Short mmCIF file of C-alpha atoms in Angstrom, two decimals:
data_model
loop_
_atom_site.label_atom_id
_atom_site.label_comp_id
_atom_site.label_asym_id
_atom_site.label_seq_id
_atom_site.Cartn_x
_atom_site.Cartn_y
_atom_site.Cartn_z
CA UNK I 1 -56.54 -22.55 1.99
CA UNK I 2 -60.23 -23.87 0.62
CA UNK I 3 -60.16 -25.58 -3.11
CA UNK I 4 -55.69 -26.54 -2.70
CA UNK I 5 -54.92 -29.84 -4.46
CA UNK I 6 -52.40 -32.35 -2.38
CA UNK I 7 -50.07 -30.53 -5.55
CA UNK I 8 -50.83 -27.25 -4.79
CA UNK I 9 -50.23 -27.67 -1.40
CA UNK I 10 -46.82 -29.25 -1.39
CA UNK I 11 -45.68 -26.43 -3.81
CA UNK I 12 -46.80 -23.84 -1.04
CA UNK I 13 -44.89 -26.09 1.77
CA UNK I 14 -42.05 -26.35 -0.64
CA UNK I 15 -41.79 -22.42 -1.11
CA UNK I 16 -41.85 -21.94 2.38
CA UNK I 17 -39.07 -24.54 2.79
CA UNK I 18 -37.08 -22.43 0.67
CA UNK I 19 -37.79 -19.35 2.33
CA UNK I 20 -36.50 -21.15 5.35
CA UNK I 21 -39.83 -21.68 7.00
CA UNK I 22 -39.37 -24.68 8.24
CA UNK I 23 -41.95 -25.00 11.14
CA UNK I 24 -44.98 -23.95 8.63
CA UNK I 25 -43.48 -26.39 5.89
CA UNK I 26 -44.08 -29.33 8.08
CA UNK I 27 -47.67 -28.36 9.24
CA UNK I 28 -48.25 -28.64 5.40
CA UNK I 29 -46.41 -31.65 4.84
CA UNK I 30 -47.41 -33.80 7.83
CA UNK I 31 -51.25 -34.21 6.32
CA UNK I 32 -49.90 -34.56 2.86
CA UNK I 33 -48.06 -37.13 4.55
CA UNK I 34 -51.22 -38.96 6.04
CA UNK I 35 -52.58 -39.18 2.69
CA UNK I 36 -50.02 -39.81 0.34
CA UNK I 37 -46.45 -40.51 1.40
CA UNK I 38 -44.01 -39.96 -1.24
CA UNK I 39 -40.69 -40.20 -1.18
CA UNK I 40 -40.20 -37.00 -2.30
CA UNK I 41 -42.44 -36.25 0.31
CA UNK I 42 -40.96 -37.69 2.69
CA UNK I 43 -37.05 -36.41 1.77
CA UNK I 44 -38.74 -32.58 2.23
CA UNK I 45 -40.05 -33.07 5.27
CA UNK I 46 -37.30 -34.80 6.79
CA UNK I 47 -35.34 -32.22 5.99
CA UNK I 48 -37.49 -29.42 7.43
CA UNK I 49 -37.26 -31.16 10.60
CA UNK I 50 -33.65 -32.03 11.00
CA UNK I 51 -34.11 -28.05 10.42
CA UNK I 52 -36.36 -27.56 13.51
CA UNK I 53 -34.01 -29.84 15.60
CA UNK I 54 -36.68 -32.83 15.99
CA UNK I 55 -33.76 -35.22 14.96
CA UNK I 56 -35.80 -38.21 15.36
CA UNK I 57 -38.49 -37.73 13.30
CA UNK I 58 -36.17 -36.31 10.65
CA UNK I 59 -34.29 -39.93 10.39
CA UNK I 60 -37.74 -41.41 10.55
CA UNK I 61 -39.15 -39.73 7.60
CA UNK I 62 -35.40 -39.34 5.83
CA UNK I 63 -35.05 -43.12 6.01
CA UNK I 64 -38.18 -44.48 4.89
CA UNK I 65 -37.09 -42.36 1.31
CA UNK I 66 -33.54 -43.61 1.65
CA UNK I 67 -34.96 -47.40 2.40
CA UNK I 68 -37.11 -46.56 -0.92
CA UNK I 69 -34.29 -45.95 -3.18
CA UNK I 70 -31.24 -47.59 -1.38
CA UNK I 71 -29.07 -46.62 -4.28
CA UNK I 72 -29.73 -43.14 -4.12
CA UNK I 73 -26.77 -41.13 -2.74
CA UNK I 74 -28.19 -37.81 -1.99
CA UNK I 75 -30.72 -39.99 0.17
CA UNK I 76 -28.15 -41.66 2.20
CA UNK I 77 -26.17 -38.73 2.68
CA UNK I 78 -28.71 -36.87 3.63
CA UNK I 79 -29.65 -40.09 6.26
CA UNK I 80 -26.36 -40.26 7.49
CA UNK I 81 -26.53 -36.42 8.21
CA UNK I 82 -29.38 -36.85 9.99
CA UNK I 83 -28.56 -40.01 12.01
CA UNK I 84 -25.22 -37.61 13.66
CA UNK I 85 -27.48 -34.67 14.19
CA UNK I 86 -29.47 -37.41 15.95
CA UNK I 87 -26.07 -38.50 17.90
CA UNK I 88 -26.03 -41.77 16.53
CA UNK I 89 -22.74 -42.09 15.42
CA UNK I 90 -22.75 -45.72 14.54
CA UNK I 91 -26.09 -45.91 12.18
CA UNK I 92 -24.20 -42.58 10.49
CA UNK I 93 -21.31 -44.35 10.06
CA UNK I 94 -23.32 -47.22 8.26
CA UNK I 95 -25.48 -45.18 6.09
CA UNK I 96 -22.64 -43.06 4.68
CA UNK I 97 -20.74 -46.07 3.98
CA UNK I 98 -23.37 -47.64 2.63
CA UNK I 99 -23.25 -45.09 -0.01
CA UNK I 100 -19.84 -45.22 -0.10
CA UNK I 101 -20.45 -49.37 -1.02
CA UNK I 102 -22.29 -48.36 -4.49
CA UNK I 103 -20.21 -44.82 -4.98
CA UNK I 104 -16.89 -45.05 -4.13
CA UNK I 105 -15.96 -42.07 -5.07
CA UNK I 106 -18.90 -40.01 -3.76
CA UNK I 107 -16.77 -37.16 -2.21
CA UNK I 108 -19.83 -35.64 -0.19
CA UNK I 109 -20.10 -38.56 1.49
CA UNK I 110 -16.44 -39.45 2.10
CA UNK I 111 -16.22 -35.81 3.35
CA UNK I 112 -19.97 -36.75 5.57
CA UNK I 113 -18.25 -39.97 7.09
CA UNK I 114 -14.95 -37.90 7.84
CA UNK I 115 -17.17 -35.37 9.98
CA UNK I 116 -19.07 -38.16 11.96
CA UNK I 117 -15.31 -39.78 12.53
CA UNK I 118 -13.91 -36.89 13.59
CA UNK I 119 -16.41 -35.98 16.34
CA UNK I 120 -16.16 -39.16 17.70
CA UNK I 121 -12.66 -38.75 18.06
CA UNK I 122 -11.34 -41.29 15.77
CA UNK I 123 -8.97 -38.76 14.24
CA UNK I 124 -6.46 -41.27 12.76
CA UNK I 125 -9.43 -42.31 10.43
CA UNK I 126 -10.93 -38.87 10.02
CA UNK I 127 -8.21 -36.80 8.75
CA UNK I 128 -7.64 -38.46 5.39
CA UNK I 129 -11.38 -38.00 4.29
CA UNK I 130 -11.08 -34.50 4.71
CA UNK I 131 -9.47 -34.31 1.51
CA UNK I 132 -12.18 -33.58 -1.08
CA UNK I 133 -13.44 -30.95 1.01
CA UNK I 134 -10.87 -28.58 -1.48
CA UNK I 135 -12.58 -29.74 -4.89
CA UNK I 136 -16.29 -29.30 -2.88
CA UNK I 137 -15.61 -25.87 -1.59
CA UNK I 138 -13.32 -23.87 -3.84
CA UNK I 139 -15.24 -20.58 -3.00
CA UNK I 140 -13.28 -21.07 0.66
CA UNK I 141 -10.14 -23.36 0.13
CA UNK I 142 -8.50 -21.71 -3.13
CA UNK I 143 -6.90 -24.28 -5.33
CA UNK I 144 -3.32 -24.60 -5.22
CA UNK I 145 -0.62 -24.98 -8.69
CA UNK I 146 2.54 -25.07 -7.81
CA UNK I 147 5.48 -26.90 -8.89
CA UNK I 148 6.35 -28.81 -6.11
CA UNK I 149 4.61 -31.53 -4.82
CA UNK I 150 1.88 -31.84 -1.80
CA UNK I 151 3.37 -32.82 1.64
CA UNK I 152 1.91 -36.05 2.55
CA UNK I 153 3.88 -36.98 5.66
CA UNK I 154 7.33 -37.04 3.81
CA UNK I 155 10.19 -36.99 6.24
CA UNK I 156 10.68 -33.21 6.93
CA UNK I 157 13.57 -32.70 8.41
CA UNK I 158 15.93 -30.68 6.39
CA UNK I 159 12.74 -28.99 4.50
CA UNK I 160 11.26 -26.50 3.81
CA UNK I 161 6.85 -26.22 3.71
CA UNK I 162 4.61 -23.93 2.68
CA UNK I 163 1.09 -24.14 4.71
CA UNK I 164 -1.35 -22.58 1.82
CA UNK I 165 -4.58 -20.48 2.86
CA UNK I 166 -8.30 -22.18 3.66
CA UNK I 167 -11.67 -21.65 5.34
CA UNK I 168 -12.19 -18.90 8.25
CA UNK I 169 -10.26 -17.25 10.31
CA UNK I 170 -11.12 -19.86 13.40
CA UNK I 171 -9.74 -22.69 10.95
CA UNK I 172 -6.68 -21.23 10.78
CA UNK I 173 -6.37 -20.27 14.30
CA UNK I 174 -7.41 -23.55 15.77
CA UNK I 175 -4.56 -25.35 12.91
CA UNK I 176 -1.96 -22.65 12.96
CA UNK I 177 -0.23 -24.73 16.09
CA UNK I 178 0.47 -27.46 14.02
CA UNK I 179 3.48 -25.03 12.48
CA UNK I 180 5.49 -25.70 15.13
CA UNK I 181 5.20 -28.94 15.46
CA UNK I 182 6.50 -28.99 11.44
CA UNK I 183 9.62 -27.17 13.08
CA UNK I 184 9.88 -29.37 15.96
CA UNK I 185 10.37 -32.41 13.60
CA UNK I 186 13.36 -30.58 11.49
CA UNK I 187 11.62 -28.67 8.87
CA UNK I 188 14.18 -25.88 8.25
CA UNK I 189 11.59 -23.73 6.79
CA UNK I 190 8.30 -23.25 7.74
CA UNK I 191 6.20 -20.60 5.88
CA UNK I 192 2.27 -19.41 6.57
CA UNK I 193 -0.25 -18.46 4.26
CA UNK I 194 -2.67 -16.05 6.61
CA UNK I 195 -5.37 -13.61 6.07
CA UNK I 196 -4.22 -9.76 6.19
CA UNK I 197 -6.30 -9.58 9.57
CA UNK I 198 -4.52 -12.06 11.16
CA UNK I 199 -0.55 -11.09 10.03
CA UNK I 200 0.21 -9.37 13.40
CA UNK I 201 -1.42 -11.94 15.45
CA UNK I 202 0.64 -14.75 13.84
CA UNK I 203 4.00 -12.71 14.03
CA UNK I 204 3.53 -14.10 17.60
CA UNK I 205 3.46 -17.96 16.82
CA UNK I 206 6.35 -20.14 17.31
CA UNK I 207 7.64 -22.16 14.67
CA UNK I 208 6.96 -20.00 11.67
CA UNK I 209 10.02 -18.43 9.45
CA UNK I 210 7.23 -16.67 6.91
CA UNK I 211 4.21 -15.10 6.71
CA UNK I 212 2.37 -14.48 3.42
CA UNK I 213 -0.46 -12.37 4.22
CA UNK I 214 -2.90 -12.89 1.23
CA UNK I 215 -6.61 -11.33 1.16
CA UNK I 216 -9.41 -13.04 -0.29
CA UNK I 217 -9.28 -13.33 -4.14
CA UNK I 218 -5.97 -11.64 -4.30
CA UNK I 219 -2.73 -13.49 -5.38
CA UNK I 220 1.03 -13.56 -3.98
CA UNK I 221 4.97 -14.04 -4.96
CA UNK I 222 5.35 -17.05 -2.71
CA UNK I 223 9.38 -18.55 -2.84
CA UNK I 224 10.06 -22.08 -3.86
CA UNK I 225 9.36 -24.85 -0.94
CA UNK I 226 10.08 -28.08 -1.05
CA UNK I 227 6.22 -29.04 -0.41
CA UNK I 228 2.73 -27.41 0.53
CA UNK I 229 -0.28 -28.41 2.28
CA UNK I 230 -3.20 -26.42 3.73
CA UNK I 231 -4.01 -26.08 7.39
CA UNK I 232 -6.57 -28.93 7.76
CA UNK I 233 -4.12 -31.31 5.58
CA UNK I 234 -1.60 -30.93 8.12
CA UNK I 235 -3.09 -33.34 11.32
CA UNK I 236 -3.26 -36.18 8.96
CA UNK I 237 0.32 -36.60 7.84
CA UNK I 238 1.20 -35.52 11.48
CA UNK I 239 -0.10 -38.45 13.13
CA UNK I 240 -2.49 -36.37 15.14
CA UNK I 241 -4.73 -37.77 17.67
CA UNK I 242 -7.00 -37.24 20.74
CA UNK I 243 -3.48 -38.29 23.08
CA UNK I 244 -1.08 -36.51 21.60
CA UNK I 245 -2.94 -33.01 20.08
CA UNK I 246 -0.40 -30.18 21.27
CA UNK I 247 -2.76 -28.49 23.05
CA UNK I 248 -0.48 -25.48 25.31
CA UNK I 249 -1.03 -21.98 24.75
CA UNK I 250 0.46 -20.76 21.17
CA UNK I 251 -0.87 -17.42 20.70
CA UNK I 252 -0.32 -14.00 22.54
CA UNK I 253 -1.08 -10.45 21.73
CA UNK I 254 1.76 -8.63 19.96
CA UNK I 255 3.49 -6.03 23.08
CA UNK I 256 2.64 -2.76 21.05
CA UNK I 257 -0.90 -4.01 20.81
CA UNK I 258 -0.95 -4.67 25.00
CA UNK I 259 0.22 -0.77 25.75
CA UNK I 260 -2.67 0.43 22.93
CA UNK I 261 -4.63 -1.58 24.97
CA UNK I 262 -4.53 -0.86 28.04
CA UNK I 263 -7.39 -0.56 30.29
CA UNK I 264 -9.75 -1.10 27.62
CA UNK I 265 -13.38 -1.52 29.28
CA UNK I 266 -12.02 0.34 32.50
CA UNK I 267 -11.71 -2.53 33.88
CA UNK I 268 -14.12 -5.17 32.83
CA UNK I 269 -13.20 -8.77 33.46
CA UNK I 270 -15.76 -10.74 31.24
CA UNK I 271 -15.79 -10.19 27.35
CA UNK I 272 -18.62 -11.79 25.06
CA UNK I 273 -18.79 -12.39 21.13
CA UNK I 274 -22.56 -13.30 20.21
CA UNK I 275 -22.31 -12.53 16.56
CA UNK I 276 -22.34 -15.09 14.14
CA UNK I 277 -21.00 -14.10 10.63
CA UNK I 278 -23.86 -14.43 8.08
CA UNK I 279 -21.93 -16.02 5.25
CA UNK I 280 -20.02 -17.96 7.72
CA UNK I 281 -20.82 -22.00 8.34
CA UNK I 282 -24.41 -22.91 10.03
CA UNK I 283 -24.76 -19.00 10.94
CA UNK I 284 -28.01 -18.76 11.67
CA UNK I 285 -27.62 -21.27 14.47
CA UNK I 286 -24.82 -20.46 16.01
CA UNK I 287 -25.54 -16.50 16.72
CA UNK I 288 -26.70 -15.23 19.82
CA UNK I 289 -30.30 -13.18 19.91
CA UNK I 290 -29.28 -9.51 20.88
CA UNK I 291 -31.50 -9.45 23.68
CA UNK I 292 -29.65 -12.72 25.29
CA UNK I 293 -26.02 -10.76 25.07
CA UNK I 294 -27.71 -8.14 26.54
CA UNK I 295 -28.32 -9.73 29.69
CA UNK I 296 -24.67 -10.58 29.70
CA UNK I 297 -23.90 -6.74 28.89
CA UNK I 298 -26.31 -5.50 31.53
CA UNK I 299 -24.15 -7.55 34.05
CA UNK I 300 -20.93 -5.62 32.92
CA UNK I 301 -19.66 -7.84 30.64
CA UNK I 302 -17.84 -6.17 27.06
CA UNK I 303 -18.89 -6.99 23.52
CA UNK I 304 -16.00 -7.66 22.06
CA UNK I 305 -17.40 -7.58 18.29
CA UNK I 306 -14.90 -4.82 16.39
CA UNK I 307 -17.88 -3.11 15.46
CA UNK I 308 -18.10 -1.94 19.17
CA UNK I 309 -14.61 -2.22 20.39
CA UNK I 310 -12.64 -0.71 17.41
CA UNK I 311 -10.31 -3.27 17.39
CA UNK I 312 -8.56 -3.06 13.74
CA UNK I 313 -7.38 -6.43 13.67
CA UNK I 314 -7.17 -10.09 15.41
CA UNK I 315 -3.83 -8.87 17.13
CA UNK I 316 -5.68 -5.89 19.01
CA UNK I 317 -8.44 -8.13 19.89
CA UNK I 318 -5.93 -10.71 21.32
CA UNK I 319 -4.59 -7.44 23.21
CA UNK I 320 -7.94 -6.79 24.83
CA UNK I 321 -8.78 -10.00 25.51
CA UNK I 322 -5.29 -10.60 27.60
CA UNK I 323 -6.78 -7.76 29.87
CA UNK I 324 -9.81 -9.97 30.50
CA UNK I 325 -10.52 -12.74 33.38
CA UNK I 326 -12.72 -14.56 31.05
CA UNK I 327 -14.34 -15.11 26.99
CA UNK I 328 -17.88 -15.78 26.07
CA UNK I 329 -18.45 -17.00 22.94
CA UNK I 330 -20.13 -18.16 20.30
CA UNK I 331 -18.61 -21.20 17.94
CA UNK I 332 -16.62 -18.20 15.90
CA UNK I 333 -13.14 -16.97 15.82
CA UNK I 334 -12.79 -15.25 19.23
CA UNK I 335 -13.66 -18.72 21.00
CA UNK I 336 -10.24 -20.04 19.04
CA UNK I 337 -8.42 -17.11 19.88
CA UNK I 338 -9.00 -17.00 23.04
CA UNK I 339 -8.38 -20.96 23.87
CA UNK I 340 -5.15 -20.09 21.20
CA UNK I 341 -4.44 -17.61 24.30
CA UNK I 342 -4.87 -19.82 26.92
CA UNK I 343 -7.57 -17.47 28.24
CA UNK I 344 -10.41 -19.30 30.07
CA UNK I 345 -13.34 -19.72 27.58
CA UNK I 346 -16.96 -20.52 27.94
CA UNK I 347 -17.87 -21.70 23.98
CA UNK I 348 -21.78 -21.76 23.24
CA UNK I 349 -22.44 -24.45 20.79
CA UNK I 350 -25.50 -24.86 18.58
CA UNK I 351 -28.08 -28.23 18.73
CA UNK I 352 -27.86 -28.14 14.80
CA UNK I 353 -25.01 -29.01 12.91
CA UNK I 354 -22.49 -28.33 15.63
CA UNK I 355 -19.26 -28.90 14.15
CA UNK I 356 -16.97 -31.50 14.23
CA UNK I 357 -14.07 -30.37 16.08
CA UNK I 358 -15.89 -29.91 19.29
CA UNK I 359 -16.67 -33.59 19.59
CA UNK I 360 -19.43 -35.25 21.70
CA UNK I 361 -21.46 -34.97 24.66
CA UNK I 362 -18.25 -33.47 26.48
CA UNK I 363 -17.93 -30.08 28.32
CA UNK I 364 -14.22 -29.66 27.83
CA UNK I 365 -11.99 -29.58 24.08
CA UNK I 366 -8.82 -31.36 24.27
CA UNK I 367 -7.49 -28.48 21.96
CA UNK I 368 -8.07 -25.63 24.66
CA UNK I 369 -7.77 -26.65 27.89
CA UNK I 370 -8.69 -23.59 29.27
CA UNK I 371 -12.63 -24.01 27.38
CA UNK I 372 -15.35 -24.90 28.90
CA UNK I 373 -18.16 -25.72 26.38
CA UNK I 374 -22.11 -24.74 26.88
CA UNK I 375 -24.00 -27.06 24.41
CA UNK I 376 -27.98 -25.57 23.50
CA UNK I 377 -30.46 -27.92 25.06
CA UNK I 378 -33.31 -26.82 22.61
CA UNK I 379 -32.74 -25.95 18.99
CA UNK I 380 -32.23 -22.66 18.09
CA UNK I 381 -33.53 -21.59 21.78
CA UNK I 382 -30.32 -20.09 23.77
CA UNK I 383 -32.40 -19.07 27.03
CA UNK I 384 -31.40 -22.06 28.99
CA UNK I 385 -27.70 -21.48 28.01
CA UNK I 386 -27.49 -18.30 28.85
CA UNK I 387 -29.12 -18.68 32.11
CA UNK I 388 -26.87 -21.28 32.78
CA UNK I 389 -23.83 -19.02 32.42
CA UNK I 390 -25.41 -16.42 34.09
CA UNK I 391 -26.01 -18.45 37.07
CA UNK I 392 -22.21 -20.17 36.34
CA UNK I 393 -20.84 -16.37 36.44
CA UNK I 394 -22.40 -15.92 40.20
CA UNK I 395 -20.82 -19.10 40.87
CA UNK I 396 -17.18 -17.99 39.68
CA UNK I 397 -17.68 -15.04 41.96
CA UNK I 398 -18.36 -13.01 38.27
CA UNK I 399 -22.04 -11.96 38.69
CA UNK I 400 -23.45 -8.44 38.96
CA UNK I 401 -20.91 -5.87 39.84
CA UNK I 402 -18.09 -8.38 40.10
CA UNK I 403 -18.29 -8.33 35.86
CA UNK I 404 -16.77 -4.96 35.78
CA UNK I 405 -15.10 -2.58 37.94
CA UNK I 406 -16.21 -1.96 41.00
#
């Protein structure tokens, strides 16, 4: 654009940053850059291409600005970020505690550092920093005023424990199991905050005296406990790690469900979720393109989005994916259900800001056995993946006709 000051220009890239552009942000950036490196300049476009998945560039750029102002916490946080989407655990580590050195009570980054812990599997370390992640998010983990204390790993035998409502409906799948182990230590009374969709589904979990199905928003007569604590509180006080993570099947499809059920897909054996929720975490990475499932649907697979199959509720989805040989899924709920299930699982996992819990350059989760886990060689390009499970499928004997009846 003829006659654009180096201003004028970085106000255009900057728009189109915001628009979520990020490819034609950095072709404006990267000359501004030649001419005049900022470090405003430099924070912008290291964040458009963390965006774009070029990970090394994006520390480049993102730590020349956070070398400028070393006290600066959004800058190191936003280095530390970059340095685990970069898989270097160990110079994320530093820079968020770095931060953590001037601001010790920077909860971002004590929430950052728990994230890069946790993915490396240092659980004992991780849980514990979880905790501000209530006072940073209150739109998805609803504060809780009761008069009765917080569990914080209390002996519980004899007690009673009220596990409060928090984050999606995969959250509390993938932490519901940690109920039972509550009632395998003594706790005489173990009740369960859920989500309305998932009441039925978590009749069927061991472990659980009470459920107290609560919608978003909305509010509840709960009876007096002796504590509470909220599904991702519960690993810490637990003494949860990598060895001893109960990780057998907890979850089944409620029997009325199964006979409503039956034959659902006349006879398909491979059901896929592609769908990422758009108000859900890192959505528009984790979703499958439509024409991608379709290649899977074309083979015979099922969509098993309730948008297509009907299903009312997580406890008739559970029912139709018990009639199933195999899940494909996205990172969403129907990947925890389904390793919940004990249901063999392929999980597709994003290049950007894949999440914690499915650790590090590993193909298997030590919380569902049965998963097998597809990571996204390119950013925000699935065509690899999916050929890769395509050509897994023929392997398995699952390819072409064998997807569905014959």
């Amino acid at each position: 654009m003829p006659d654009e000051t180096d201003e004028e220009q970085y106000q255009r890239g900057l728009a189109l940053q915001h628009a979520g552009r990020y490819a034609e942000a950095i072709a404006i950036y990267l000359p501004l850059a030649g001419r005049l490196l900022t470090v405003k300049l430099a924070t912008n476009l290291g964040v458009c291409l963390g965006e774009t998945g070029d990970f090394g560039q994006a520390v480049r750029y993102l730590k020349l600005a956070a070398d400028h102002r070393p006290q600066d916490a959004d800058l190191g946080r936003m280095l530390g970020r970059a340095y685990g989407e970069a898989g270097e655990v160990a110079l994320a580590e530093q820079a968020y505690r770095r931060v953590l050195a001037a601001h010790p009570d920077d909860k971002p980054a004590l929430l950052g550092l728990g994230g890069i812990l946790l993915s490396a599997g240092r659980y004992a370390e991780g849980w514990p920093l979880l905790a501000p992640r209530a006072e940073l998010h209150p739109d998805v983990i609803p504060p809780v005023n009761l008069p009765y204390p917080e569990w914080r790993g209390e002996p519980i035998a004899g007690k009673s424990i009220l596990i409060w409502v928090e984050q999606g409906f995969g959250d509390k799948i993938q932490f519901a199991r940690f109920a039972n182990t509550l009632k395998a230590r003594g706790a005489n009374r173990v009740s369960l905050g859920c989500s309305p969709a998932l009441t039925d589904l978590f009749a069927t979990l061991a472990g659980v005296d009470n459920l107290v199905p609560i919608g978003v928003g909305a509010s509840a007569e709960v009876q007096r406990h002796d504590y509470w604590s909220r599904y991702l509180s519960l690993p810490g006080p637990l003494g949860i790690t990598l060895e001893n993570l109960p990780a057998e099947p907890y979850l089944t499809a409620p029997a009325d469900r199964r006979a409503r059920w039956a034959g659902f897909g006349q006879g398909a054996r491979v059901g896929v979720a592609w769908r990422a929720s758009p108000t859900g975490f890192n959505g528009a990475n984790k979703g499958l393109p439509d024409a991608l499932a379709q290649r899977l649907l074309d083979l015979g697979a099922v969509s098993l989005d309730p948008a297509d199959t009907g299903a009312a509720d997580f406890a008739d989805t559970a029912a139709i994916i018990e009639g199933l040989d195999l899940v494909i899924s996205i990172d969403t709920s129907v990947a925890h259900l389904a390793g919940a299930m004990g249901k063999p699982c392929w999980t597709l996992l994003p290049a950007i800001r894949c999440d914690w819990r499915w650790l590090r350059d590993r193909a298997d989760s030590p919380w569902y056995p049965t998963m097998r886990l597809y990571r996204q060689t390119t950013p925000r390009d699935w065509t690899a993946t999916v050929e890769q499970v395509i050509a897994d499928l023929g392997s398995a004997g699952l390819a072409g006709r064998g997807l569905g009846s014959a």
